Amino acid sequence: AQSVTQLGSHVSVSEGALVLLRCNYSSSVPPYLFWYVQYPNQGLQLLLKYTTGATLVKGINGFEAEFKKSETSFHLTKPSAHMSDAAEYFCAVSLNTGNQFYFGTGTSLTVIP
Amino acid sequence: DAGVIQSPRHEVTEMGQEVTLRCKPISGHDYLFWYRQTMMRGLELLIYFNNNVPIDDSGMPEDRFSAKMPNASFSTLKIQPSEPRDSAVYFCASSLLGYRAFFGQGTRLTVV
């Protein structure tokens, strides 16, 4: 069975500090992995995705994530937080068949000035 | 709460047929979103409602797609006529105050 666990439903960081949002997955086959962001009153937007190839994936707005198979993790990072990064972040996993997607419960990021 | 409930879970239909996807949001939530997910395009927001009123339908691909929310506990997404390129996983999500969306398990649509 496939599942996604996001550790920490709320994360607060100071402006300019490192952002680290954790995501662990379980999958019986090599997965495709995604991070989405949701700003208030808006739908989800894709930040980045990993399918195959390079395990360090760069996305929009300076975010990146690294696929670590040995740790079954796909943590999202950004070197320096900006006030505009305050939002809800969702990790998701899909089998490479693209038939089903599983979302984590989300992490709310607060950026403190 | 049972969460966001979508039906059917899987739908296989022939090209040209009408398809109706259904969603029951979490009770008390005031936002409802319809998404389409494909490996090529990722997750696309099709339309969302606030208090049963459509707010933004700019993501609806064509006039063949329509969505309704007749009351706070039910929404439909209809495709008429369906085409093979509509094959995807369709998600419904709901949220309170437009934040922290809770997703249904999705409907996998295959149009042959």
PDB file of C-alpha atoms in Angstrom, chain A residues 9 32 36 38 40-44 49 87-88 90 98-101 103 105-106 108, chain B residues 9 31 33 35 37 39-40 42-43 45 48 89 91 97-101 103 105 108:
ATOM      1  CA  SER A   9       1.352  19.928  10.674  1.00  0.00           C
ATOM      2  CA  TYR A  32       6.661   9.527  -8.433  1.00  0.00           C
ATOM      3  CA  TYR A  36       2.296  21.232  -3.945  1.00  0.00           C
ATOM      4  CA  GLN A  38      -1.694  26.108  -1.503  1.00  0.00           C
ATOM      5  CA  PRO A  40      -5.110  30.957   1.161  1.00  0.00           C
ATOM      6  CA  ASN A  41      -8.262  30.957  -0.911  1.00  0.00           C
ATOM      7  CA  GLN A  42      -6.526  29.345  -3.846  1.00  0.00           C
ATOM      8  CA  GLY A  43      -6.132  25.881  -5.302  1.00  0.00           C
ATOM      9  CA  LEU A  44      -2.993  23.820  -5.214  1.00  0.00           C
ATOM     10  CA  LYS A  49       8.113  16.682  -8.898  1.00  0.00           C
ATOM     11  CA  ALA A  87       1.184  28.733   2.837  1.00  0.00           C
ATOM     12  CA  GLU A  88       0.085  25.123   3.115  1.00  0.00           C
ATOM     13  CA  PHE A  90       1.313  19.068   0.441  1.00  0.00           C
ATOM     14  CA  GLY A  98      -0.287   7.349 -12.779  1.00  0.00           C
ATOM     15  CA  ASN A  99      -3.441   5.595 -11.705  1.00  0.00           C
ATOM     16  CA  GLN A 100      -3.646   6.805  -8.155  1.00  0.00           C
ATOM     17  CA  PHE A 101      -2.286   9.635  -6.138  1.00  0.00           C
ATOM     18  CA  PHE A 103      -1.590  13.122  -0.581  1.00  0.00           C
ATOM     19  CA  THR A 105      -2.200  15.842   5.301  1.00  0.00           C
ATOM     20  CA  GLY A 106      -0.295  19.029   4.672  1.00  0.00           C
ATOM     21  CA  SER A 108       1.230  24.860   7.340  1.00  0.00           C
TER      22      SER A 108
ATOM     23  CA  ARG B   9     -13.781   5.414  -7.792  1.00  0.00           C
ATOM     24  CA  TYR B  31     -14.791  25.723  -0.209  1.00  0.00           C
ATOM     25  CA  PHE B  33     -12.297  22.330  -5.428  1.00  0.00           C
ATOM     26  CA  TYR B  35      -8.846  19.006  -9.812  1.00  0.00           C
ATOM     27  CA  GLN B  37      -4.388  14.961 -12.360  1.00  0.00           C
ATOM     28  CA  MET B  39       1.337  12.585 -15.234  1.00  0.00           C
ATOM     29  CA  MET B  40       1.988  14.988 -18.066  1.00  0.00           C
ATOM     30  CA  GLY B  42       0.308  17.310 -12.882  1.00  0.00           C
ATOM     31  CA  LEU B  43      -2.540  18.523 -10.759  1.00  0.00           C
ATOM     32  CA  LEU B  45      -7.368  23.153 -10.688  1.00  0.00           C
ATOM     33  CA  TYR B  48     -13.691  25.970  -7.163  1.00  0.00           C
ATOM     34  CA  VAL B  89      -7.736  11.094 -12.127  1.00  0.00           C
ATOM     35  CA  PHE B  91      -9.987  14.905  -7.376  1.00  0.00           C
ATOM     36  CA  LEU B  97     -12.002  29.244   4.733  1.00  0.00           C
ATOM     37  CA  GLY B  98     -10.065  28.142   1.644  1.00  0.00           C
ATOM     38  CA  TYR B  99      -7.200  26.730   3.636  1.00  0.00           C
ATOM     39  CA  ARG B 100      -5.813  23.235   4.268  1.00  0.00           C
ATOM     40  CA  ALA B 101      -7.604  21.318   1.582  1.00  0.00           C
ATOM     41  CA  PHE B 103      -8.786  15.587  -0.718  1.00  0.00           C
ATOM     42  CA  GLN B 105      -9.569   9.562  -3.036  1.00  0.00           C
ATOM     43  CA  ARG B 108     -10.026   7.412 -12.223  1.00  0.00           C
TER      44      ARG B 108
END
